[in-house]
Amino acid sequence: MHLLIVEDDDSIADPLAKGLQREGFTITRVATGRDALDAPPVDLILLDLGLPDLDGNEVCRQLRARTQTPIIVVSARGDEIDRVLLLELGADDYVVKPFGFRELVARIRAVTRRGTAPDRAGGRGPWPDREPTAQRIGGLEIDRRTRHATLDGNDLALTPKEFDLLAFLAEDPGAVCSRTRILEGVWDEHWWGPSKTLDVHVASLRRKLGDPAWIQTARGVGFRLAGPSSADPGP
Ligand code: CA
Protein backbone atom coordinates (compact mmCIF):
# COMPACT_ATOMS: atom_id res chain seq x y z
CA MET A 1 0.00 0.00 0.00
CA HIS A 2 1.24 3.42 -1.01
CA LEU A 3 1.02 6.24 1.56
CA LEU A 4 1.51 9.95 1.04
CA ILE A 5 2.91 11.73 4.10
CA VAL A 6 2.25 15.46 4.05
CA GLU A 7 4.43 16.88 6.83
CA ASP A 8 6.88 19.78 6.90
CA ASP A 9 8.58 18.75 10.16
CA ASP A 10 11.40 16.31 9.36
CA SER A 11 11.72 15.30 13.01
CA ILE A 12 8.22 13.84 12.70
CA ALA A 13 8.23 12.77 9.04
CA ASP A 14 11.57 10.90 9.14
CA PRO A 15 10.80 8.40 11.91
CA LEU A 16 7.21 8.12 10.73
CA ALA A 17 8.27 7.23 7.17
CA LYS A 18 10.86 4.74 8.43
CA GLY A 19 8.42 3.09 10.82
CA LEU A 20 5.70 2.81 8.18
CA GLN A 21 8.17 1.37 5.68
CA ARG A 22 9.07 -1.27 8.24
CA GLU A 23 5.35 -2.09 8.39
CA GLY A 24 5.45 -2.73 4.66
CA PHE A 25 4.03 0.54 3.36
CA THR A 26 5.46 2.39 0.37
CA ILE A 27 6.01 6.02 1.30
CA THR A 28 5.98 9.26 -0.66
CA ARG A 29 6.78 12.39 1.31
CA VAL A 30 5.93 16.01 0.60
CA ALA A 31 6.34 19.03 2.89
CA THR A 32 3.84 21.54 1.51
CA GLY A 33 0.16 21.72 0.77
CA ARG A 34 0.85 22.64 -2.82
CA ASP A 35 2.96 19.50 -3.32
CA ALA A 36 0.27 17.43 -1.64
CA LEU A 37 -2.29 18.64 -4.16
CA ASP A 38 0.13 17.90 -7.03
CA ALA A 39 1.15 14.46 -5.77
CA PRO A 40 0.43 11.34 -7.85
CA PRO A 41 -2.38 9.01 -6.69
CA VAL A 42 -1.76 6.95 -3.55
CA ASP A 43 -3.82 4.60 -1.39
CA LEU A 44 -3.97 6.79 1.70
CA ILE A 45 -2.95 10.32 2.70
CA LEU A 46 -1.57 11.34 6.09
CA LEU A 47 -2.13 15.07 6.23
CA ASP A 48 -0.46 17.38 8.75
CA LEU A 49 -2.58 20.49 9.25
CA GLY A 50 0.22 22.93 10.12
CA LEU A 51 1.75 23.40 6.69
CA PRO A 52 4.02 26.28 5.64
CA ASP A 53 2.12 27.37 2.54
CA LEU A 54 -1.58 26.50 2.62
CA ASP A 55 -4.17 26.13 5.35
CA GLY A 56 -4.48 22.45 6.28
CA ASN A 57 -8.27 22.53 6.31
CA GLU A 58 -8.24 23.92 2.79
CA VAL A 59 -5.78 21.27 1.61
CA CYS A 60 -8.05 18.59 3.08
CA ARG A 61 -11.08 20.03 1.36
CA GLN A 62 -9.32 20.30 -2.01
CA LEU A 63 -7.89 16.78 -1.77
CA ARG A 64 -11.33 15.40 -1.03
CA ALA A 65 -12.78 17.34 -3.96
CA ARG A 66 -10.42 15.57 -6.37
CA THR A 67 -10.05 12.08 -4.90
CA GLN A 68 -11.80 9.43 -2.81
CA THR A 69 -8.46 8.37 -1.31
CA PRO A 70 -8.79 7.99 2.48
CA ILE A 71 -7.34 10.94 4.40
CA ILE A 72 -6.12 10.75 7.99
CA VAL A 73 -5.44 14.19 9.42
CA VAL A 74 -2.55 14.62 11.81
CA SER A 75 -3.32 17.61 13.98
CA ALA A 76 -1.55 19.45 16.72
CA ARG A 77 -4.76 21.23 17.56
CA GLY A 78 -7.01 19.58 20.08
CA ASP A 79 -9.88 21.92 19.46
CA GLU A 80 -13.28 20.26 19.27
CA ILE A 81 -14.52 22.46 16.45
CA ASP A 82 -11.54 21.56 14.30
CA ARG A 83 -12.23 17.85 14.71
CA VAL A 84 -15.85 18.07 13.72
CA LEU A 85 -15.03 20.47 10.91
CA LEU A 86 -12.35 18.14 9.55
CA LEU A 87 -14.71 15.22 9.34
CA GLU A 88 -17.09 17.50 7.51
CA LEU A 89 -14.29 18.53 5.17
CA GLY A 90 -13.91 14.90 4.16
CA ALA A 91 -11.18 13.54 6.43
CA ASP A 92 -11.76 9.87 7.28
CA ASP A 93 -10.10 10.04 10.67
CA TYR A 94 -7.61 12.08 12.62
CA VAL A 95 -4.86 11.67 15.17
CA VAL A 96 -3.63 14.37 17.50
CA LYS A 97 0.06 14.96 18.08
CA PRO A 98 1.74 13.49 19.96
CA PHE A 99 0.31 10.16 18.86
CA GLY A 100 1.47 6.59 19.30
CA PHE A 101 2.86 4.83 16.26
CA ARG A 102 0.80 1.71 16.99
CA GLU A 103 -2.33 3.80 17.20
CA LEU A 104 -1.61 5.42 13.86
CA VAL A 105 -1.00 2.08 12.14
CA ALA A 106 -4.26 0.77 13.59
CA ARG A 107 -6.09 3.83 12.25
CA ILE A 108 -4.51 3.40 8.81
CA ARG A 109 -5.59 -0.23 8.69
CA ALA A 110 -9.08 0.52 9.95
CA VAL A 111 -9.63 3.29 7.42
CA THR A 112 -8.28 1.31 4.46
CA ARG A 113 -10.18 -1.81 5.49
CA ARG A 114 -13.37 0.19 5.66
CA GLY A 115 -12.66 1.76 2.29
CA THR A 116 -11.91 -1.49 0.50
CA ALA A 117 -14.39 -3.82 2.18
CA PRO A 118 -17.23 -3.43 -0.36
CA ASP A 119 -14.86 -4.31 -3.22
CA ARG A 120 -13.69 -7.48 -1.59
CA ALA A 121 -16.99 -9.29 -1.99
CA GLY A 122 -16.87 -10.53 1.57
CA GLY A 123 -13.29 -11.71 1.29
CA ARG A 124 -10.82 -11.27 4.07
CA GLY A 125 -8.97 -8.01 4.39
CA PRO A 126 -5.22 -7.72 4.04
CA TRP A 127 -4.82 -8.08 7.81
CA PRO A 128 -5.87 -10.81 10.21
CA ASP A 129 -9.41 -10.44 11.46
CA ARG A 130 -10.15 -10.92 15.10
CA GLU A 131 -13.91 -11.08 15.08
CA PRO A 132 -15.27 -12.86 12.04
CA THR A 133 -19.01 -12.62 12.62
CA ALA A 134 -21.52 -9.82 12.76
CA GLN A 135 -23.25 -9.10 16.05
CA ARG A 136 -27.02 -8.59 16.12
CA ILE A 137 -28.89 -6.50 18.67
CA GLY A 138 -32.51 -6.23 17.64
CA GLY A 139 -32.51 -4.69 14.19
CA LEU A 140 -28.95 -3.49 14.64
CA GLU A 141 -26.15 -5.44 13.01
CA ILE A 142 -22.49 -4.68 13.73
CA ASP A 143 -19.82 -6.30 11.60
CA ARG A 144 -16.41 -5.63 13.12
CA ARG A 145 -14.67 -7.38 10.24
CA THR A 146 -15.91 -4.95 7.62
CA ARG A 147 -16.50 -2.13 10.14
CA HIS A 148 -20.03 -1.85 8.86
CA ALA A 149 -23.20 -1.32 10.84
CA THR A 150 -26.76 -1.60 9.57
CA LEU A 151 -30.13 -0.95 11.17
CA ASP A 152 -33.06 -2.94 9.79
CA GLY A 153 -30.86 -3.67 6.78
CA ASN A 154 -30.04 -0.02 6.10
CA ASP A 155 -26.41 1.13 6.08
CA LEU A 156 -25.77 3.50 8.99
CA ALA A 157 -22.87 5.26 7.23
CA LEU A 158 -20.90 5.80 10.43
CA THR A 159 -17.61 7.66 10.70
CA PRO A 160 -14.72 5.51 12.01
CA LYS A 161 -15.10 6.91 15.53
CA GLU A 162 -18.87 6.50 15.55
CA PHE A 163 -18.39 2.89 14.55
CA ASP A 164 -15.76 2.35 17.25
CA LEU A 165 -18.08 3.88 19.84
CA LEU A 166 -21.03 1.72 18.78
CA ALA A 167 -18.90 -1.42 18.70
CA PHE A 168 -17.48 -0.61 22.13
CA LEU A 169 -20.93 -0.13 23.72
CA ALA A 170 -22.14 -3.27 21.95
CA GLU A 171 -19.50 -5.40 23.63
CA ASP A 172 -21.82 -5.56 26.62
CA PRO A 173 -25.33 -4.44 25.62
CA GLY A 174 -27.34 -3.07 28.50
CA ALA A 175 -24.31 -2.54 30.72
CA VAL A 176 -23.37 1.00 31.70
CA CYS A 177 -19.94 2.03 30.41
CA SER A 178 -18.31 4.90 32.26
CA ARG A 179 -17.16 7.94 30.33
CA THR A 180 -13.55 7.20 31.29
CA ARG A 181 -13.73 3.63 30.03
CA ILE A 182 -15.28 4.74 26.76
CA LEU A 183 -12.72 7.50 26.22
CA GLU A 184 -9.86 5.11 26.94
CA GLY A 185 -11.31 2.28 24.90
CA VAL A 186 -12.48 4.21 21.87
CA TRP A 187 -10.06 7.09 21.73
CA ASP A 188 -6.71 6.48 23.33
CA GLU A 189 -5.29 5.32 26.62
CA HIS A 190 -3.48 8.64 26.78
CA TRP A 191 -6.53 10.68 25.85
CA TRP A 192 -6.42 14.09 27.46
CA GLY A 193 -8.68 16.11 25.19
CA PRO A 194 -12.10 17.51 26.04
CA SER A 195 -14.55 14.78 27.04
CA LYS A 196 -17.17 16.78 25.12
CA THR A 197 -15.83 14.83 22.13
CA LEU A 198 -17.67 11.82 23.52
CA ASP A 199 -20.97 13.71 23.78
CA VAL A 200 -20.61 14.96 20.20
CA HIS A 201 -20.16 11.42 18.93
CA VAL A 202 -22.98 10.02 21.06
CA ALA A 203 -25.29 12.71 19.69
CA SER A 204 -24.40 11.99 16.07
CA LEU A 205 -24.67 8.23 16.63
CA ARG A 206 -28.12 8.66 18.17
CA ARG A 207 -29.14 10.75 15.20
CA LYS A 208 -28.04 8.07 12.74
CA LEU A 209 -29.74 5.33 14.75
CA GLY A 210 -32.93 7.38 14.46
CA ASP A 211 -33.99 6.83 18.08
CA PRO A 212 -32.20 8.32 21.09
CA ALA A 213 -33.30 5.33 23.20
CA TRP A 214 -30.63 3.20 21.54
CA ILE A 215 -27.97 4.91 23.61
CA GLN A 216 -29.10 5.78 27.10
CA THR A 217 -27.39 8.25 29.39
CA ALA A 218 -26.51 7.02 32.85
CA ARG A 219 -26.43 10.40 34.53
CA GLY A 220 -23.04 11.33 35.92
CA VAL A 221 -21.64 7.92 34.95
CA GLY A 222 -21.66 7.20 31.26
CA PHE A 223 -23.73 5.50 28.59
CA ARG A 224 -25.20 2.15 27.71
CA LEU A 225 -26.51 0.59 24.54
CA ALA A 226 -30.09 -0.50 25.00
CA GLY A 227 -32.38 -0.58 22.00
CA PRO A 228 -35.37 1.50 21.06
CA SER A 229 -37.94 -0.97 22.35
CA SER A 230 -36.03 -2.23 25.37
CA ALA A 231 -35.86 0.60 27.87
CA ASP A 232 -35.07 -2.06 30.45
CA PRO A 233 -32.94 -4.83 28.94
CA GLY A 234 -33.44 -6.88 32.11
CA PRO A 235 -30.91 -9.00 33.96
CA1 CA B 1 3.65 20.99 10.53
mmCIF file of C-alpha atoms and ligand atoms in Angstrom:
data_model
loop_
_atom_site.group_PDB
_atom_site.id
_atom_site.type_symbol
_atom_site.label_atom_id
_atom_site.label_comp_id
_atom_site.label_asym_id
_atom_site.label_seq_id
_atom_site.Cartn_x
_atom_site.Cartn_y
_atom_site.Cartn_z
ATOM 1 C CA MET A 1 0.000 0.000 0.000
ATOM 2 C CA HIS A 2 1.243 3.425 -1.011
ATOM 3 C CA LEU A 3 1.018 6.241 1.561
ATOM 4 C CA LEU A 4 1.506 9.947 1.037
ATOM 5 C CA ILE A 5 2.914 11.726 4.099
ATOM 6 C CA VAL A 6 2.254 15.464 4.047
ATOM 7 C CA GLU A 7 4.433 16.878 6.826
ATOM 8 C CA ASP A 8 6.882 19.776 6.897
ATOM 9 C CA ASP A 9 8.583 18.755 10.158
ATOM 10 C CA ASP A 10 11.404 16.313 9.362
ATOM 11 C CA SER A 11 11.716 15.304 13.010
ATOM 12 C CA ILE A 12 8.221 13.836 12.697
ATOM 13 C CA ALA A 13 8.227 12.769 9.042
ATOM 14 C CA ASP A 14 11.573 10.900 9.136
ATOM 15 C CA PRO A 15 10.803 8.403 11.912
ATOM 16 C CA LEU A 16 7.209 8.115 10.732
ATOM 17 C CA ALA A 17 8.271 7.229 7.172
ATOM 18 C CA LYS A 18 10.857 4.735 8.433
ATOM 19 C CA GLY A 19 8.417 3.093 10.816
ATOM 20 C CA LEU A 20 5.704 2.808 8.179
ATOM 21 C CA GLN A 21 8.172 1.373 5.677
ATOM 22 C CA ARG A 22 9.069 -1.274 8.239
ATOM 23 C CA GLU A 23 5.351 -2.086 8.393
ATOM 24 C CA GLY A 24 5.449 -2.727 4.662
ATOM 25 C CA PHE A 25 4.033 0.538 3.357
ATOM 26 C CA THR A 26 5.462 2.392 0.368
ATOM 27 C CA ILE A 27 6.008 6.024 1.303
ATOM 28 C CA THR A 28 5.981 9.263 -0.665
ATOM 29 C CA ARG A 29 6.784 12.394 1.314
ATOM 30 C CA VAL A 30 5.934 16.012 0.602
ATOM 31 C CA ALA A 31 6.343 19.027 2.891
ATOM 32 C CA THR A 32 3.844 21.542 1.515
ATOM 33 C CA GLY A 33 0.156 21.719 0.773
ATOM 34 C CA ARG A 34 0.852 22.638 -2.820
ATOM 35 C CA ASP A 35 2.965 19.497 -3.319
ATOM 36 C CA ALA A 36 0.267 17.431 -1.638
ATOM 37 C CA LEU A 37 -2.287 18.636 -4.161
ATOM 38 C CA ASP A 38 0.128 17.903 -7.025
ATOM 39 C CA ALA A 39 1.154 14.459 -5.770
ATOM 40 C CA PRO A 40 0.428 11.340 -7.847
ATOM 41 C CA PRO A 41 -2.378 9.007 -6.690
ATOM 42 C CA VAL A 42 -1.764 6.952 -3.548
ATOM 43 C CA ASP A 43 -3.816 4.595 -1.391
ATOM 44 C CA LEU A 44 -3.972 6.794 1.697
ATOM 45 C CA ILE A 45 -2.947 10.316 2.697
ATOM 46 C CA LEU A 46 -1.567 11.340 6.094
ATOM 47 C CA LEU A 47 -2.131 15.073 6.228
ATOM 48 C CA ASP A 48 -0.460 17.377 8.752
ATOM 49 C CA LEU A 49 -2.576 20.487 9.253
ATOM 50 C CA GLY A 50 0.219 22.930 10.116
ATOM 51 C CA LEU A 51 1.753 23.404 6.694
ATOM 52 C CA PRO A 52 4.023 26.276 5.645
ATOM 53 C CA ASP A 53 2.118 27.368 2.536
ATOM 54 C CA LEU A 54 -1.577 26.501 2.624
ATOM 55 C CA ASP A 55 -4.173 26.132 5.351
ATOM 56 C CA GLY A 56 -4.477 22.448 6.275
ATOM 57 C CA ASN A 57 -8.269 22.525 6.313
ATOM 58 C CA GLU A 58 -8.245 23.915 2.791
ATOM 59 C CA VAL A 59 -5.780 21.267 1.606
ATOM 60 C CA CYS A 60 -8.048 18.591 3.079
ATOM 61 C CA ARG A 61 -11.083 20.028 1.357
ATOM 62 C CA GLN A 62 -9.319 20.298 -2.014
ATOM 63 C CA LEU A 63 -7.889 16.778 -1.771
ATOM 64 C CA ARG A 64 -11.333 15.402 -1.032
ATOM 65 C CA ALA A 65 -12.775 17.335 -3.960
ATOM 66 C CA ARG A 66 -10.416 15.574 -6.368
ATOM 67 C CA THR A 67 -10.046 12.082 -4.897
ATOM 68 C CA GLN A 68 -11.802 9.431 -2.811
ATOM 69 C CA THR A 69 -8.455 8.371 -1.314
ATOM 70 C CA PRO A 70 -8.786 7.986 2.476
ATOM 71 C CA ILE A 71 -7.342 10.937 4.401
ATOM 72 C CA ILE A 72 -6.124 10.755 7.990
ATOM 73 C CA VAL A 73 -5.436 14.186 9.416
ATOM 74 C CA VAL A 74 -2.547 14.623 11.813
ATOM 75 C CA SER A 75 -3.325 17.607 13.978
ATOM 76 C CA ALA A 76 -1.553 19.451 16.723
ATOM 77 C CA ARG A 77 -4.755 21.230 17.557
ATOM 78 C CA GLY A 78 -7.010 19.579 20.082
ATOM 79 C CA ASP A 79 -9.875 21.916 19.456
ATOM 80 C CA GLU A 80 -13.281 20.258 19.272
ATOM 81 C CA ILE A 81 -14.522 22.459 16.448
ATOM 82 C CA ASP A 82 -11.540 21.561 14.298
ATOM 83 C CA ARG A 83 -12.228 17.850 14.712
ATOM 84 C CA VAL A 84 -15.847 18.074 13.722
ATOM 85 C CA LEU A 85 -15.028 20.472 10.907
ATOM 86 C CA LEU A 86 -12.354 18.142 9.547
ATOM 87 C CA LEU A 87 -14.707 15.217 9.339
ATOM 88 C CA GLU A 88 -17.093 17.495 7.512
ATOM 89 C CA LEU A 89 -14.289 18.531 5.172
ATOM 90 C CA GLY A 90 -13.906 14.902 4.159
ATOM 91 C CA ALA A 91 -11.180 13.536 6.427
ATOM 92 C CA ASP A 92 -11.761 9.869 7.283
ATOM 93 C CA ASP A 93 -10.103 10.039 10.668
ATOM 94 C CA TYR A 94 -7.606 12.081 12.616
ATOM 95 C CA VAL A 95 -4.862 11.671 15.170
ATOM 96 C CA VAL A 96 -3.634 14.373 17.497
ATOM 97 C CA LYS A 97 0.063 14.956 18.080
ATOM 98 C CA PRO A 98 1.736 13.491 19.964
ATOM 99 C CA PHE A 99 0.308 10.160 18.855
ATOM 100 C CA GLY A 100 1.467 6.591 19.305
ATOM 101 C CA PHE A 101 2.864 4.834 16.257
ATOM 102 C CA ARG A 102 0.797 1.709 16.991
ATOM 103 C CA GLU A 103 -2.330 3.800 17.202
ATOM 104 C CA LEU A 104 -1.613 5.425 13.862
ATOM 105 C CA VAL A 105 -1.001 2.083 12.138
ATOM 106 C CA ALA A 106 -4.261 0.770 13.588
ATOM 107 C CA ARG A 107 -6.089 3.830 12.250
ATOM 108 C CA ILE A 108 -4.514 3.400 8.805
ATOM 109 C CA ARG A 109 -5.589 -0.229 8.691
ATOM 110 C CA ALA A 110 -9.076 0.520 9.954
ATOM 111 C CA VAL A 111 -9.628 3.287 7.418
ATOM 112 C CA THR A 112 -8.281 1.311 4.465
ATOM 113 C CA ARG A 113 -10.180 -1.814 5.486
ATOM 114 C CA ARG A 114 -13.375 0.188 5.659
ATOM 115 C CA GLY A 115 -12.658 1.761 2.292
ATOM 116 C CA THR A 116 -11.911 -1.489 0.500
ATOM 117 C CA ALA A 117 -14.394 -3.818 2.182
ATOM 118 C CA PRO A 118 -17.228 -3.434 -0.362
ATOM 119 C CA ASP A 119 -14.857 -4.310 -3.224
ATOM 120 C CA ARG A 120 -13.693 -7.483 -1.594
ATOM 121 C CA ALA A 121 -16.995 -9.287 -1.988
ATOM 122 C CA GLY A 122 -16.868 -10.527 1.571
ATOM 123 C CA GLY A 123 -13.291 -11.707 1.286
ATOM 124 C CA ARG A 124 -10.818 -11.273 4.074
ATOM 125 C CA GLY A 125 -8.970 -8.010 4.388
ATOM 126 C CA PRO A 126 -5.224 -7.721 4.039
ATOM 127 C CA TRP A 127 -4.816 -8.084 7.808
ATOM 128 C CA PRO A 128 -5.871 -10.815 10.206
ATOM 129 C CA ASP A 129 -9.415 -10.440 11.464
ATOM 130 C CA ARG A 130 -10.147 -10.919 15.105
ATOM 131 C CA GLU A 131 -13.908 -11.076 15.082
ATOM 132 C CA PRO A 132 -15.270 -12.857 12.040
ATOM 133 C CA THR A 133 -19.007 -12.624 12.621
ATOM 134 C CA ALA A 134 -21.519 -9.822 12.757
ATOM 135 C CA GLN A 135 -23.251 -9.096 16.048
ATOM 136 C CA ARG A 136 -27.020 -8.588 16.117
ATOM 137 C CA ILE A 137 -28.886 -6.498 18.674
ATOM 138 C CA GLY A 138 -32.506 -6.230 17.644
ATOM 139 C CA GLY A 139 -32.508 -4.688 14.190
ATOM 140 C CA LEU A 140 -28.949 -3.495 14.642
ATOM 141 C CA GLU A 141 -26.148 -5.444 13.011
ATOM 142 C CA ILE A 142 -22.492 -4.682 13.728
ATOM 143 C CA ASP A 143 -19.823 -6.304 11.597
ATOM 144 C CA ARG A 144 -16.408 -5.631 13.118
ATOM 145 C CA ARG A 145 -14.666 -7.385 10.239
ATOM 146 C CA THR A 146 -15.914 -4.949 7.622
ATOM 147 C CA ARG A 147 -16.502 -2.127 10.140
ATOM 148 C CA HIS A 148 -20.027 -1.845 8.860
ATOM 149 C CA ALA A 149 -23.200 -1.318 10.838
ATOM 150 C CA THR A 150 -26.760 -1.603 9.575
ATOM 151 C CA LEU A 151 -30.133 -0.948 11.173
ATOM 152 C CA ASP A 152 -33.060 -2.939 9.789
ATOM 153 C CA GLY A 153 -30.861 -3.671 6.781
ATOM 154 C CA ASN A 154 -30.039 -0.024 6.098
ATOM 155 C CA ASP A 155 -26.411 1.131 6.076
ATOM 156 C CA LEU A 156 -25.772 3.500 8.993
ATOM 157 C CA ALA A 157 -22.869 5.263 7.229
ATOM 158 C CA LEU A 158 -20.903 5.795 10.430
ATOM 159 C CA THR A 159 -17.615 7.659 10.703
ATOM 160 C CA PRO A 160 -14.720 5.509 12.007
ATOM 161 C CA LYS A 161 -15.102 6.909 15.526
ATOM 162 C CA GLU A 162 -18.872 6.505 15.549
ATOM 163 C CA PHE A 163 -18.394 2.888 14.551
ATOM 164 C CA ASP A 164 -15.760 2.354 17.251
ATOM 165 C CA LEU A 165 -18.080 3.876 19.842
ATOM 166 C CA LEU A 166 -21.025 1.721 18.782
ATOM 167 C CA ALA A 167 -18.901 -1.421 18.703
ATOM 168 C CA PHE A 168 -17.485 -0.612 22.131
ATOM 169 C CA LEU A 169 -20.926 -0.133 23.717
ATOM 170 C CA ALA A 170 -22.145 -3.272 21.950
ATOM 171 C CA GLU A 171 -19.496 -5.404 23.626
ATOM 172 C CA ASP A 172 -21.816 -5.564 26.616
ATOM 173 C CA PRO A 173 -25.328 -4.443 25.618
ATOM 174 C CA GLY A 174 -27.341 -3.070 28.496
ATOM 175 C CA ALA A 175 -24.315 -2.538 30.718
ATOM 176 C CA VAL A 176 -23.369 1.000 31.698
ATOM 177 C CA CYS A 177 -19.939 2.032 30.407
ATOM 178 C CA SER A 178 -18.311 4.896 32.262
ATOM 179 C CA ARG A 179 -17.159 7.939 30.327
ATOM 180 C CA THR A 180 -13.552 7.204 31.292
ATOM 181 C CA ARG A 181 -13.726 3.631 30.030
ATOM 182 C CA ILE A 182 -15.275 4.738 26.760
ATOM 183 C CA LEU A 183 -12.719 7.498 26.215
ATOM 184 C CA GLU A 184 -9.865 5.105 26.940
ATOM 185 C CA GLY A 185 -11.312 2.280 24.902
ATOM 186 C CA VAL A 186 -12.479 4.210 21.865
ATOM 187 C CA TRP A 187 -10.059 7.085 21.733
ATOM 188 C CA ASP A 188 -6.709 6.481 23.330
ATOM 189 C CA GLU A 189 -5.294 5.318 26.616
ATOM 190 C CA HIS A 190 -3.483 8.640 26.776
ATOM 191 C CA TRP A 191 -6.528 10.684 25.853
ATOM 192 C CA TRP A 192 -6.424 14.087 27.460
ATOM 193 C CA GLY A 193 -8.679 16.112 25.193
ATOM 194 C CA PRO A 194 -12.099 17.507 26.044
ATOM 195 C CA SER A 195 -14.550 14.779 27.042
ATOM 196 C CA LYS A 196 -17.167 16.784 25.120
ATOM 197 C CA THR A 197 -15.831 14.826 22.127
ATOM 198 C CA LEU A 198 -17.672 11.815 23.523
ATOM 199 C CA ASP A 199 -20.973 13.710 23.778
ATOM 200 C CA VAL A 200 -20.611 14.963 20.198
ATOM 201 C CA HIS A 201 -20.156 11.415 18.930
ATOM 202 C CA VAL A 202 -22.982 10.018 21.062
ATOM 203 C CA ALA A 203 -25.292 12.706 19.693
ATOM 204 C CA SER A 204 -24.403 11.991 16.066
ATOM 205 C CA LEU A 205 -24.667 8.233 16.634
ATOM 206 C CA ARG A 206 -28.121 8.659 18.167
ATOM 207 C CA ARG A 207 -29.143 10.753 15.204
ATOM 208 C CA LYS A 208 -28.036 8.069 12.737
ATOM 209 C CA LEU A 209 -29.738 5.333 14.754
ATOM 210 C CA GLY A 210 -32.926 7.379 14.464
ATOM 211 C CA ASP A 211 -33.985 6.827 18.076
ATOM 212 C CA PRO A 212 -32.201 8.324 21.094
ATOM 213 C CA ALA A 213 -33.301 5.333 23.200
ATOM 214 C CA TRP A 214 -30.632 3.200 21.538
ATOM 215 C CA ILE A 215 -27.969 4.908 23.610
ATOM 216 C CA GLN A 216 -29.097 5.778 27.097
ATOM 217 C CA THR A 217 -27.393 8.248 29.386
ATOM 218 C CA ALA A 218 -26.510 7.018 32.853
ATOM 219 C CA ARG A 219 -26.426 10.400 34.535
ATOM 220 C CA GLY A 220 -23.040 11.329 35.924
ATOM 221 C CA VAL A 221 -21.636 7.922 34.954
ATOM 222 C CA GLY A 222 -21.662 7.198 31.261
ATOM 223 C CA PHE A 223 -23.725 5.497 28.588
ATOM 224 C CA ARG A 224 -25.197 2.148 27.708
ATOM 225 C CA LEU A 225 -26.509 0.591 24.542
ATOM 226 C CA ALA A 226 -30.088 -0.502 24.996
ATOM 227 C CA GLY A 227 -32.382 -0.579 21.999
ATOM 228 C CA PRO A 228 -35.374 1.501 21.056
ATOM 229 C CA SER A 229 -37.941 -0.975 22.347
ATOM 230 C CA SER A 230 -36.030 -2.231 25.372
ATOM 231 C CA ALA A 231 -35.865 0.598 27.868
ATOM 232 C CA ASP A 232 -35.073 -2.057 30.448
ATOM 233 C CA PRO A 233 -32.936 -4.833 28.944
ATOM 234 C CA GLY A 234 -33.438 -6.881 32.110
ATOM 235 C CA PRO A 235 -30.911 -9.001 33.960
HETATM 236 CA CA CA B 1 3.647 20.993 10.532
#
